[in-house]
mmCIF file of C-alpha atoms in Angstrom:
data_model
loop_
_atom_site.group_PDB
_atom_site.id
_atom_site.type_symbol
_atom_site.label_atom_id
_atom_site.label_comp_id
_atom_site.label_asym_id
_atom_site.label_seq_id
_atom_site.Cartn_x
_atom_site.Cartn_y
_atom_site.Cartn_z
ATOM 1 C CA UNK A 72 -4.061 18.529 17.355
ATOM 2 C CA UNK A 73 -6.297 15.830 18.844
ATOM 3 C CA UNK A 74 -8.957 16.420 16.204
ATOM 4 C CA UNK A 75 -6.349 16.325 13.444
ATOM 5 C CA UNK A 76 -4.955 13.035 14.729
ATOM 6 C CA UNK A 77 -8.480 11.631 14.942
ATOM 7 C CA UNK A 78 -9.194 12.560 11.318
ATOM 8 C CA UNK A 79 -5.938 10.991 10.171
ATOM 9 C CA UNK A 80 -6.715 7.870 12.186
ATOM 10 C CA UNK A 81 -10.056 7.585 10.418
ATOM 11 C CA UNK A 82 -8.480 8.146 6.985
ATOM 12 C CA UNK A 83 -5.534 5.779 7.465
ATOM 13 C CA UNK A 84 -7.031 3.070 9.674
ATOM 14 C CA UNK A 85 -10.810 3.047 9.952
ATOM 15 C CA UNK A 86 -11.794 3.714 6.333
ATOM 16 C CA UNK A 87 -9.291 1.208 4.840
ATOM 17 C CA UNK A 88 -10.505 -1.499 7.269
ATOM 18 C CA UNK A 89 -14.124 -0.708 6.370
ATOM 19 C CA UNK A 90 -13.405 -0.745 2.631
ATOM 20 C CA UNK A 91 -11.377 -3.950 3.028
ATOM 21 C CA UNK A 92 -14.585 -5.647 4.127
ATOM 22 C CA UNK A 93 -15.148 -6.196 0.394
ATOM 23 C CA UNK A 94 -12.535 -8.969 0.619
ATOM 24 C CA UNK A 95 -13.254 -10.355 4.090
ATOM 25 C CA UNK A 96 -15.246 -13.356 2.869
ATOM 26 C CA UNK A 97 -12.892 -14.433 0.077
ATOM 27 C CA UNK A 98 -12.305 -18.168 0.264
ATOM 28 C CA UNK A 99 -8.800 -19.084 1.370
ATOM 29 C CA UNK A 100 -7.948 -15.557 2.534
ATOM 30 C CA UNK A 101 -6.406 -15.446 5.990
ATOM 31 C CA UNK A 102 -5.271 -12.541 8.085
ATOM 32 C CA UNK A 103 -8.554 -11.127 9.350
ATOM 33 C CA UNK A 104 -8.369 -7.469 10.314
ATOM 34 C CA UNK A 105 -4.839 -7.021 8.951
ATOM 35 C CA UNK A 106 -5.817 -8.223 5.469
ATOM 36 C CA UNK A 107 -8.864 -5.955 5.507
ATOM 37 C CA UNK A 108 -6.703 -2.953 6.400
ATOM 38 C CA UNK A 109 -4.042 -3.607 3.786
ATOM 39 C CA UNK A 110 -6.479 -4.640 1.053
ATOM 40 C CA UNK A 111 -8.674 -1.624 1.675
ATOM 41 C CA UNK A 112 -5.702 0.731 1.563
ATOM 42 C CA UNK A 113 -4.615 -0.691 -1.781
ATOM 43 C CA UNK A 114 -8.074 -0.099 -3.235
ATOM 44 C CA UNK A 115 -7.892 3.499 -2.036
ATOM 45 C CA UNK A 116 -4.389 3.977 -3.453
ATOM 46 C CA UNK A 117 -5.417 2.536 -6.803
ATOM 47 C CA UNK A 118 -8.407 4.861 -7.003
ATOM 48 C CA UNK A 119 -6.294 7.864 -6.045
ATOM 49 C CA UNK A 120 -3.869 7.077 -8.857
ATOM 50 C CA UNK A 121 -6.618 6.643 -11.451
ATOM 51 C CA UNK A 122 -8.353 9.878 -10.394
ATOM 52 C CA UNK A 123 -5.341 12.097 -9.793
ATOM 53 C CA UNK A 124 -3.219 11.549 -12.912
ATOM 54 C CA UNK A 125 -5.859 12.738 -15.439
ATOM 55 C CA UNK A 126 -6.587 15.805 -13.301
ATOM 56 C CA UNK A 127 -2.877 16.593 -12.928
ATOM 57 C CA UNK A 128 -2.258 16.281 -16.664
ATOM 58 C CA UNK A 129 -5.190 18.652 -17.309
ATOM 59 C CA UNK A 130 -3.683 21.059 -14.755
ATOM 60 C CA UNK A 131 -6.797 21.065 -12.603
ATOM 61 C CA UNK A 132 -6.912 22.411 -9.081
ATOM 62 C CA UNK A 133 -6.048 20.214 -6.130
ATOM 63 C CA UNK A 134 -9.471 20.874 -4.617
ATOM 64 C CA UNK A 135 -11.123 19.049 -7.530
ATOM 65 C CA UNK A 136 -9.018 15.994 -6.805
ATOM 66 C CA UNK A 137 -9.969 16.149 -3.120
ATOM 67 C CA UNK A 138 -13.681 16.101 -3.925
ATOM 68 C CA UNK A 139 -13.276 13.422 -6.570
ATOM 69 C CA UNK A 140 -11.437 11.145 -4.191
ATOM 70 C CA UNK A 141 -14.038 11.722 -1.481
ATOM 71 C CA UNK A 142 -16.701 10.513 -3.912
ATOM 72 C CA UNK A 143 -14.599 7.453 -4.729
ATOM 73 C CA UNK A 144 -14.157 6.615 -1.053
ATOM 74 C CA UNK A 145 -17.869 7.047 -0.488
ATOM 75 C CA UNK A 146 -18.648 4.623 -3.321
ATOM 76 C CA UNK A 147 -16.267 2.024 -1.915
ATOM 77 C CA UNK A 148 -17.739 2.378 1.568
ATOM 78 C CA UNK A 149 -21.254 1.905 0.197
ATOM 79 C CA UNK A 150 -20.079 -1.211 -1.657
ATOM 80 C CA UNK A 151 -18.436 -2.579 1.485
ATOM 81 C CA UNK A 152 -21.568 -1.823 3.526
ATOM 82 C CA UNK A 153 -23.691 -3.630 0.957
ATOM 83 C CA UNK A 154 -21.496 -6.723 1.104
ATOM 84 C CA UNK A 155 -21.600 -6.622 4.902
ATOM 85 C CA UNK A 156 -25.398 -6.491 4.903
ATOM 86 C CA UNK A 157 -25.589 -9.445 2.508
ATOM 87 C CA UNK A 158 -23.233 -11.441 4.730
ATOM 88 C CA UNK A 159 -25.424 -10.712 7.750
ATOM 89 C CA UNK A 160 -28.539 -11.778 5.813
ATOM 90 C CA UNK A 161 -26.803 -15.045 4.837
ATOM 91 C CA UNK A 162 -25.586 -15.362 8.454
ATOM 92 C CA UNK A 163 -21.970 -15.541 7.310
ATOM 93 C CA UNK A 164 -19.633 -14.674 10.207
ATOM 94 C CA UNK A 165 -17.396 -11.632 9.681
ATOM 95 C CA UNK A 166 -13.847 -12.580 10.608
ATOM 96 C CA UNK A 167 -11.752 -9.836 12.164
ATOM 97 C CA UNK A 168 -8.927 -11.998 13.473
ATOM 98 C CA UNK A 169 -7.076 -15.035 12.231
ATOM 99 C CA UNK A 170 -8.239 -18.393 13.461
ATOM 100 C CA UNK A 171 -6.365 -20.182 16.199
ATOM 101 C CA UNK A 172 -6.766 -21.662 19.638
ATOM 102 C CA UNK A 173 -4.803 -21.121 22.793
ATOM 103 C CA UNK A 174 -1.098 -20.327 22.574
ATOM 104 C CA UNK A 175 1.720 -21.740 24.641
ATOM 105 C CA UNK A 176 3.638 -19.529 27.050
ATOM 106 C CA UNK A 177 6.731 -19.538 24.829
ATOM 107 C CA UNK A 178 4.701 -18.364 21.851
ATOM 108 C CA UNK A 179 3.135 -15.580 23.918
ATOM 109 C CA UNK A 180 6.605 -14.455 24.967
ATOM 110 C CA UNK A 181 7.679 -14.318 21.324
ATOM 111 C CA UNK A 182 4.642 -12.220 20.439
ATOM 112 C CA UNK A 183 5.450 -9.836 23.314
ATOM 113 C CA UNK A 184 9.034 -9.473 22.025
ATOM 114 C CA UNK A 185 7.746 -8.767 18.540
ATOM 115 C CA UNK A 186 5.313 -6.148 19.844
ATOM 116 C CA UNK A 187 8.055 -4.504 21.880
ATOM 117 C CA UNK A 188 10.460 -4.279 18.926
ATOM 118 C CA UNK A 189 7.675 -2.947 16.705
ATOM 119 C CA UNK A 190 6.726 -0.312 19.289
ATOM 120 C CA UNK A 191 10.379 0.727 19.540
ATOM 121 C CA UNK A 192 10.668 1.191 15.757
ATOM 122 C CA UNK A 193 7.423 3.150 15.532
ATOM 123 C CA UNK A 194 8.438 5.364 18.458
ATOM 124 C CA UNK A 195 11.827 6.101 16.901
ATOM 125 C CA UNK A 196 10.234 6.837 13.536
ATOM 126 C CA UNK A 197 7.985 9.424 15.175
ATOM 127 C CA UNK A 198 10.547 10.842 17.630
ATOM 128 C CA UNK A 199 13.528 11.204 15.291
ATOM 129 C CA UNK A 200 13.775 13.214 12.069
ATOM 130 C CA UNK A 201 15.927 11.751 9.326
ATOM 131 C CA UNK A 202 17.594 14.200 6.952
ATOM 132 C CA UNK A 203 17.189 13.100 3.347
ATOM 133 C CA UNK A 204 17.842 15.171 0.253
ATOM 134 C CA UNK A 205 14.820 13.801 -1.599
ATOM 135 C CA UNK A 206 12.519 15.416 0.996
ATOM 136 C CA UNK A 207 13.562 18.795 -0.398
ATOM 137 C CA UNK A 208 11.470 17.866 -3.417
ATOM 138 C CA UNK A 209 8.780 15.413 -2.330
ATOM 139 C CA UNK A 210 7.780 17.032 0.967
ATOM 140 C CA UNK A 211 7.991 20.480 -0.620
ATOM 141 C CA UNK A 212 5.623 19.354 -3.373
ATOM 142 C CA UNK A 213 3.125 18.145 -0.752
ATOM 143 C CA UNK A 214 3.322 21.461 1.130
ATOM 144 C CA UNK A 215 2.925 23.599 -1.993
ATOM 145 C CA UNK A 216 0.026 21.456 -3.201
ATOM 146 C CA UNK A 217 -1.741 21.933 0.096
ATOM 147 C CA UNK A 218 -1.144 25.702 0.231
ATOM 148 C CA UNK A 219 -1.269 26.782 -3.440
ATOM 149 C CA UNK A 220 -4.019 24.380 -4.637
ATOM 150 C CA UNK A 221 -1.949 23.436 -7.688
ATOM 151 C CA UNK A 222 -0.307 20.121 -8.589
ATOM 152 C CA UNK A 223 3.237 19.988 -10.004
ATOM 153 C CA UNK A 224 2.971 23.522 -11.416
ATOM 154 C CA UNK A 225 5.513 25.075 -9.052
ATOM 155 C CA UNK A 226 9.244 24.519 -8.661
ATOM 156 C CA UNK A 227 9.779 22.625 -5.421
ATOM 157 C CA UNK A 228 12.999 24.423 -4.516
ATOM 158 C CA UNK A 229 11.910 28.013 -5.163
ATOM 159 C CA UNK A 230 8.107 28.040 -5.286
ATOM 160 C CA UNK A 231 8.071 29.731 -8.691
ATOM 161 C CA UNK A 232 5.406 28.834 -11.232
ATOM 162 C CA UNK A 233 6.582 26.517 -13.989
ATOM 163 C CA UNK A 234 5.329 24.129 -16.653
ATOM 164 C CA UNK A 235 3.827 20.814 -15.597
ATOM 165 C CA UNK A 236 6.441 18.402 -14.301
ATOM 166 C CA UNK A 237 5.293 15.439 -16.385
ATOM 167 C CA UNK A 238 7.648 12.753 -15.100
ATOM 168 C CA UNK A 239 6.749 13.191 -11.455
ATOM 169 C CA UNK A 240 3.069 13.786 -12.162
ATOM 170 C CA UNK A 241 2.611 10.128 -13.180
ATOM 171 C CA UNK A 242 3.574 9.005 -9.664
ATOM 172 C CA UNK A 243 1.720 11.477 -7.397
ATOM 173 C CA UNK A 244 2.429 9.906 -4.009
ATOM 174 C CA UNK A 245 3.265 13.370 -2.551
ATOM 175 C CA UNK A 246 -0.189 14.527 -3.667
ATOM 176 C CA UNK A 247 -1.731 11.753 -1.549
ATOM 177 C CA UNK A 248 0.238 13.142 1.400
ATOM 178 C CA UNK A 249 -1.152 16.586 0.573
ATOM 179 C CA UNK A 250 -4.672 15.117 0.525
ATOM 180 C CA UNK A 251 -4.204 13.780 4.041
ATOM 181 C CA UNK A 252 -2.882 17.169 5.155
ATOM 182 C CA UNK A 253 -5.727 19.110 3.514
ATOM 183 C CA UNK A 254 -8.469 16.956 5.003
ATOM 184 C CA UNK A 255 -6.974 16.752 8.492
ATOM 185 C CA UNK A 256 -5.851 20.374 8.665
ATOM 186 C CA UNK A 257 -2.329 19.313 9.673
ATOM 187 C CA UNK A 258 0.703 20.659 7.843
ATOM 188 C CA UNK A 259 1.961 18.400 5.071
ATOM 189 C CA UNK A 260 5.480 18.280 6.470
ATOM 190 C CA UNK A 261 4.129 16.982 9.789
ATOM 191 C CA UNK A 262 2.022 14.350 8.068
ATOM 192 C CA UNK A 263 5.005 13.234 5.985
ATOM 193 C CA UNK A 264 7.631 13.275 8.741
ATOM 194 C CA UNK A 265 5.615 12.100 11.763
ATOM 195 C CA UNK A 266 2.338 10.366 10.882
ATOM 196 C CA UNK A 267 3.083 8.456 7.697
ATOM 197 C CA UNK A 268 6.260 6.728 8.927
ATOM 198 C CA UNK A 269 4.397 5.084 11.810
ATOM 199 C CA UNK A 270 1.470 4.012 9.637
ATOM 200 C CA UNK A 271 3.487 2.768 6.679
ATOM 201 C CA UNK A 272 6.025 0.883 8.814
ATOM 202 C CA UNK A 273 3.151 -0.818 10.644
ATOM 203 C CA UNK A 274 1.598 -1.709 7.280
ATOM 204 C CA UNK A 275 4.885 -3.220 6.135
ATOM 205 C CA UNK A 276 4.966 -5.512 9.159
ATOM 206 C CA UNK A 277 1.295 -6.290 8.597
ATOM 207 C CA UNK A 278 2.194 -7.619 5.142
ATOM 208 C CA UNK A 279 5.097 -9.614 6.614
ATOM 209 C CA UNK A 280 2.580 -11.055 9.063
ATOM 210 C CA UNK A 281 0.249 -12.078 6.212
ATOM 211 C CA UNK A 282 3.165 -13.693 4.394
ATOM 212 C CA UNK A 283 4.178 -15.514 7.555
ATOM 213 C CA UNK A 284 0.665 -16.880 8.056
ATOM 214 C CA UNK A 285 1.020 -18.686 4.731
ATOM 215 C CA UNK A 286 4.678 -19.626 4.997
ATOM 216 C CA UNK A 287 4.386 -20.972 8.573
ATOM 217 C CA UNK A 288 0.879 -22.432 8.946
ATOM 218 C CA UNK A 289 1.975 -24.769 11.771
ATOM 219 C CA UNK A 290 1.532 -23.767 15.378
ATOM 220 C CA UNK A 291 4.408 -23.485 17.816
ATOM 221 C CA UNK A 292 5.843 -19.990 17.472
ATOM 222 C CA UNK A 293 7.266 -20.056 13.947
ATOM 223 C CA UNK A 294 5.246 -17.013 12.889
ATOM 224 C CA UNK A 295 6.304 -14.624 15.725
ATOM 225 C CA UNK A 296 9.879 -15.894 15.425
ATOM 226 C CA UNK A 297 9.830 -15.079 11.698
ATOM 227 C CA UNK A 298 8.571 -11.599 12.480
ATOM 228 C CA UNK A 299 11.197 -11.033 15.167
ATOM 229 C CA UNK A 300 14.027 -12.007 12.810
ATOM 230 C CA UNK A 301 12.514 -9.662 10.212
ATOM 231 C CA UNK A 302 12.599 -6.829 12.759
ATOM 232 C CA UNK A 303 16.218 -7.590 13.620
ATOM 233 C CA UNK A 304 17.202 -7.488 9.952
ATOM 234 C CA UNK A 305 15.454 -4.139 9.601
ATOM 235 C CA UNK A 306 17.020 -2.658 12.725
ATOM 236 C CA UNK A 307 20.560 -3.612 11.639
ATOM 237 C CA UNK A 308 20.107 -3.163 7.895
ATOM 238 C CA UNK A 309 20.995 0.526 7.642
ATOM 239 C CA UNK A 310 24.495 -0.079 6.309
ATOM 240 C CA UNK A 311 23.826 1.949 3.154
ATOM 241 C CA UNK A 312 21.535 4.727 1.952
ATOM 242 C CA UNK A 313 20.062 2.346 -0.607
ATOM 243 C CA UNK A 314 19.081 -0.719 1.401
ATOM 244 C CA UNK A 315 15.430 -1.759 1.730
ATOM 245 C CA UNK A 316 15.784 -1.387 5.500
ATOM 246 C CA UNK A 317 16.911 2.251 5.158
ATOM 247 C CA UNK A 318 13.964 3.032 2.922
ATOM 248 C CA UNK A 319 11.558 1.322 5.298
ATOM 249 C CA UNK A 320 12.674 2.997 8.522
ATOM 250 C CA UNK A 321 14.147 6.337 7.455
ATOM 251 C CA UNK A 322 12.402 7.151 4.152
ATOM 252 C CA UNK A 323 9.019 5.423 4.473
ATOM 253 C CA UNK A 324 7.175 8.647 3.627
ATOM 254 C CA UNK A 325 8.547 8.518 0.052
ATOM 255 C CA UNK A 326 6.727 6.695 -2.712
ATOM 256 C CA UNK A 327 9.671 4.563 -3.764
ATOM 257 C CA UNK A 328 9.965 3.293 -0.181
ATOM 258 C CA UNK A 329 6.301 2.341 -0.176
ATOM 259 C CA UNK A 330 6.841 0.556 -3.484
ATOM 260 C CA UNK A 331 9.689 -1.594 -2.176
ATOM 261 C CA UNK A 332 8.395 -2.293 1.323
ATOM 262 C CA UNK A 333 4.624 -2.414 0.875
ATOM 263 C CA UNK A 334 3.464 -2.774 -2.735
ATOM 264 C CA UNK A 335 5.889 -5.414 -3.988
ATOM 265 C CA UNK A 336 5.621 -7.631 -0.846
ATOM 266 C CA UNK A 337 1.818 -7.411 -1.038
ATOM 267 C CA UNK A 338 1.918 -8.363 -4.716
ATOM 268 C CA UNK A 339 4.091 -11.370 -3.832
ATOM 269 C CA UNK A 340 1.519 -12.318 -1.198
ATOM 270 C CA UNK A 341 -1.285 -12.192 -3.762
ATOM 271 C CA UNK A 342 0.736 -14.235 -6.257
ATOM 272 C CA UNK A 343 1.413 -16.789 -3.504
ATOM 273 C CA UNK A 344 -2.340 -17.063 -2.870
ATOM 274 C CA UNK A 345 -3.036 -17.466 -6.585
ATOM 275 C CA UNK A 346 -0.347 -20.132 -7.010
ATOM 276 C CA UNK A 347 -1.754 -22.023 -4.031
ATOM 277 C CA UNK A 348 -5.150 -22.026 -5.715
ATOM 278 C CA UNK A 349 -3.600 -23.368 -8.904
ATOM 279 C CA UNK A 350 -1.743 -26.070 -6.990
ATOM 280 C CA UNK A 351 -4.964 -27.234 -5.363
ATOM 281 C CA UNK A 352 -6.858 -27.015 -8.675
ATOM 282 C CA UNK A 353 -9.261 -24.400 -7.272
ATOM 283 C CA UNK A 354 -10.799 -21.381 -8.914
ATOM 284 C CA UNK A 355 -9.129 -18.035 -8.169
ATOM 285 C CA UNK A 356 -11.686 -15.486 -6.856
ATOM 286 C CA UNK A 357 -12.206 -12.526 -9.149
ATOM 287 C CA UNK A 358 -11.605 -10.204 -6.206
ATOM 288 C CA UNK A 359 -8.098 -11.625 -5.877
ATOM 289 C CA UNK A 360 -7.347 -10.454 -9.414
ATOM 290 C CA UNK A 361 -8.931 -7.115 -8.520
ATOM 291 C CA UNK A 362 -6.398 -6.774 -5.725
ATOM 292 C CA UNK A 363 -3.564 -7.593 -8.137
ATOM 293 C CA UNK A 364 -4.793 -4.816 -10.420
ATOM 294 C CA UNK A 365 -5.060 -2.469 -7.427
ATOM 295 C CA UNK A 366 -1.461 -3.328 -6.497
ATOM 296 C CA UNK A 367 -0.376 -2.526 -10.057
ATOM 297 C CA UNK A 368 -2.056 0.874 -9.945
ATOM 298 C CA UNK A 369 -0.681 1.558 -6.442
ATOM 299 C CA UNK A 370 2.822 0.765 -7.708
ATOM 300 C CA UNK A 371 2.426 3.443 -10.367
ATOM 301 C CA UNK A 372 1.234 5.870 -7.667
ATOM 302 C CA UNK A 373 4.455 5.272 -5.732
ATOM 303 C CA UNK A 374 7.013 5.385 -8.548
ATOM 304 C CA UNK A 375 7.195 5.277 -12.331
ATOM 305 C CA UNK A 376 9.610 2.380 -11.916
ATOM 306 C CA UNK A 377 6.761 0.414 -10.354
ATOM 307 C CA UNK A 378 5.180 -0.106 -13.765
ATOM 308 C CA UNK A 379 8.185 -2.110 -14.962
ATOM 309 C CA UNK A 380 8.732 -4.075 -11.748
ATOM 310 C CA UNK A 381 5.078 -5.097 -11.366
ATOM 311 C CA UNK A 382 4.800 -6.236 -14.983
ATOM 312 C CA UNK A 383 7.983 -8.295 -14.592
ATOM 313 C CA UNK A 384 6.790 -9.965 -11.380
ATOM 314 C CA UNK A 385 3.291 -10.730 -12.661
ATOM 315 C CA UNK A 386 4.659 -11.886 -16.020
ATOM 316 C CA UNK A 387 7.126 -14.329 -14.467
ATOM 317 C CA UNK A 388 4.445 -15.667 -12.101
ATOM 318 C CA UNK A 389 2.024 -16.129 -14.991
ATOM 319 C CA UNK A 390 4.549 -18.001 -17.087
ATOM 320 C CA UNK A 391 5.419 -20.278 -14.162
ATOM 321 C CA UNK A 392 1.757 -21.004 -13.531
ATOM 322 C CA UNK A 393 1.134 -21.734 -17.201
ATOM 323 C CA UNK A 394 4.067 -24.155 -17.423
ATOM 324 C CA UNK A 395 3.951 -25.827 -13.983
ATOM 325 C CA UNK A 396 0.181 -26.065 -13.484
ATOM 326 C CA UNK A 397 -0.964 -26.095 -17.130
ATOM 327 C CA UNK A 398 -3.119 -23.021 -16.428
ATOM 328 C CA UNK A 399 -2.502 -21.092 -19.629
ATOM 329 C CA UNK A 400 -5.804 -19.267 -19.299
ATOM 330 C CA UNK A 401 -4.474 -17.494 -16.196
ATOM 331 C CA UNK A 402 -2.293 -15.358 -18.482
ATOM 332 C CA UNK A 403 -5.375 -13.414 -19.629
ATOM 333 C CA UNK A 404 -6.572 -12.074 -16.225
ATOM 334 C CA UNK A 405 -2.978 -11.469 -15.110
ATOM 335 C CA UNK A 406 -2.320 -9.489 -18.275
ATOM 336 C CA UNK A 407 -5.468 -7.441 -17.642
ATOM 337 C CA UNK A 408 -4.222 -6.717 -14.114
ATOM 338 C CA UNK A 409 -1.052 -5.231 -15.613
ATOM 339 C CA UNK A 410 -2.944 -2.804 -17.869
ATOM 340 C CA UNK A 411 -2.563 0.183 -15.494
ATOM 341 C CA UNK A 412 1.219 -0.291 -15.557
ATOM 342 C CA UNK A 413 1.275 -0.676 -19.344
ATOM 343 C CA UNK A 414 -0.830 2.456 -19.861
ATOM 344 C CA UNK A 415 1.276 4.634 -17.562
ATOM 345 C CA UNK A 416 4.508 3.275 -19.024
ATOM 346 C CA UNK A 417 3.364 4.073 -22.574
ATOM 347 C CA UNK A 418 2.217 7.518 -21.461
ATOM 348 C CA UNK A 419 5.616 8.144 -19.910
ATOM 349 C CA UNK A 420 7.492 7.014 -23.032
ATOM 350 C CA UNK A 421 5.298 9.091 -25.347
ATOM 351 C CA UNK A 422 5.298 12.284 -23.286
ATOM 352 C CA UNK A 423 8.601 12.291 -21.400
ATOM 353 C CA UNK A 424 11.039 14.954 -22.494
#
């Protein structure tokens, strides 16, 4: 068990942080280690989507996807290592934490309260098992993919062989769970029910932290207070099966929960960064647009609905930037970022039964 947890820790924490080093020296990017972790994970999710869907549609074995994704991760790690070496040669400091001087006692207390509430939520997510009908399909697909080495070629409820499930194959988030299970040696149901909730909930709060850094740049405790109120809303937001809080705490292992609580907030963060650049008449780094494209592909990994929602959000932001800041040329890179969503949406419309 210890070795399995170590492998999962490397896959879900260490490798994304290392890969996120590609973005660590982007001008105007704050958040340090948290931004590296989240940005790196989005690059990995985007690559998994682009690699897995063609293999699934060709009815290839799951093992081929595992090896293909390992090669992709290796390429990203080499790229991140190369950028790190160039930064060292240029003597550019590598920032792992956000800037800031000493904190007042009241601010420290607020951070301690935030950490305590976060630890409570993560502990409850690991300790308690939430019964959800969708797990009968999504977790079963992950388990059968791990054991049978096939992808969407078996009926989740009976295990019988069937034709390719095209609609679900375009959003293979359960296959990513199966990848983690295959590599670590842990059962897919354990990965989905125990490991992923803690990691994905922590990532959600990491994105809230990155948003708070930009919304509350002043010192004095506004940022931890914002995060505490966010935690309170989450803790008391389970008044329906369909609230964002329910999806975040009780159903975080599902792709649609990751879409609503991780992908869309991160996209809003990136659009906020881009709009700030426009407001200050600065050039938007190409790597920022790369992250927007990665978020678009990650949205398709989580849910087929993500293609529509991401295109709507990016389209509205592009139109606002064009009108308010007279930056009509920004529509071109933003449209290119939406191409993964457009392609998967067209594929769904052309092939769906």
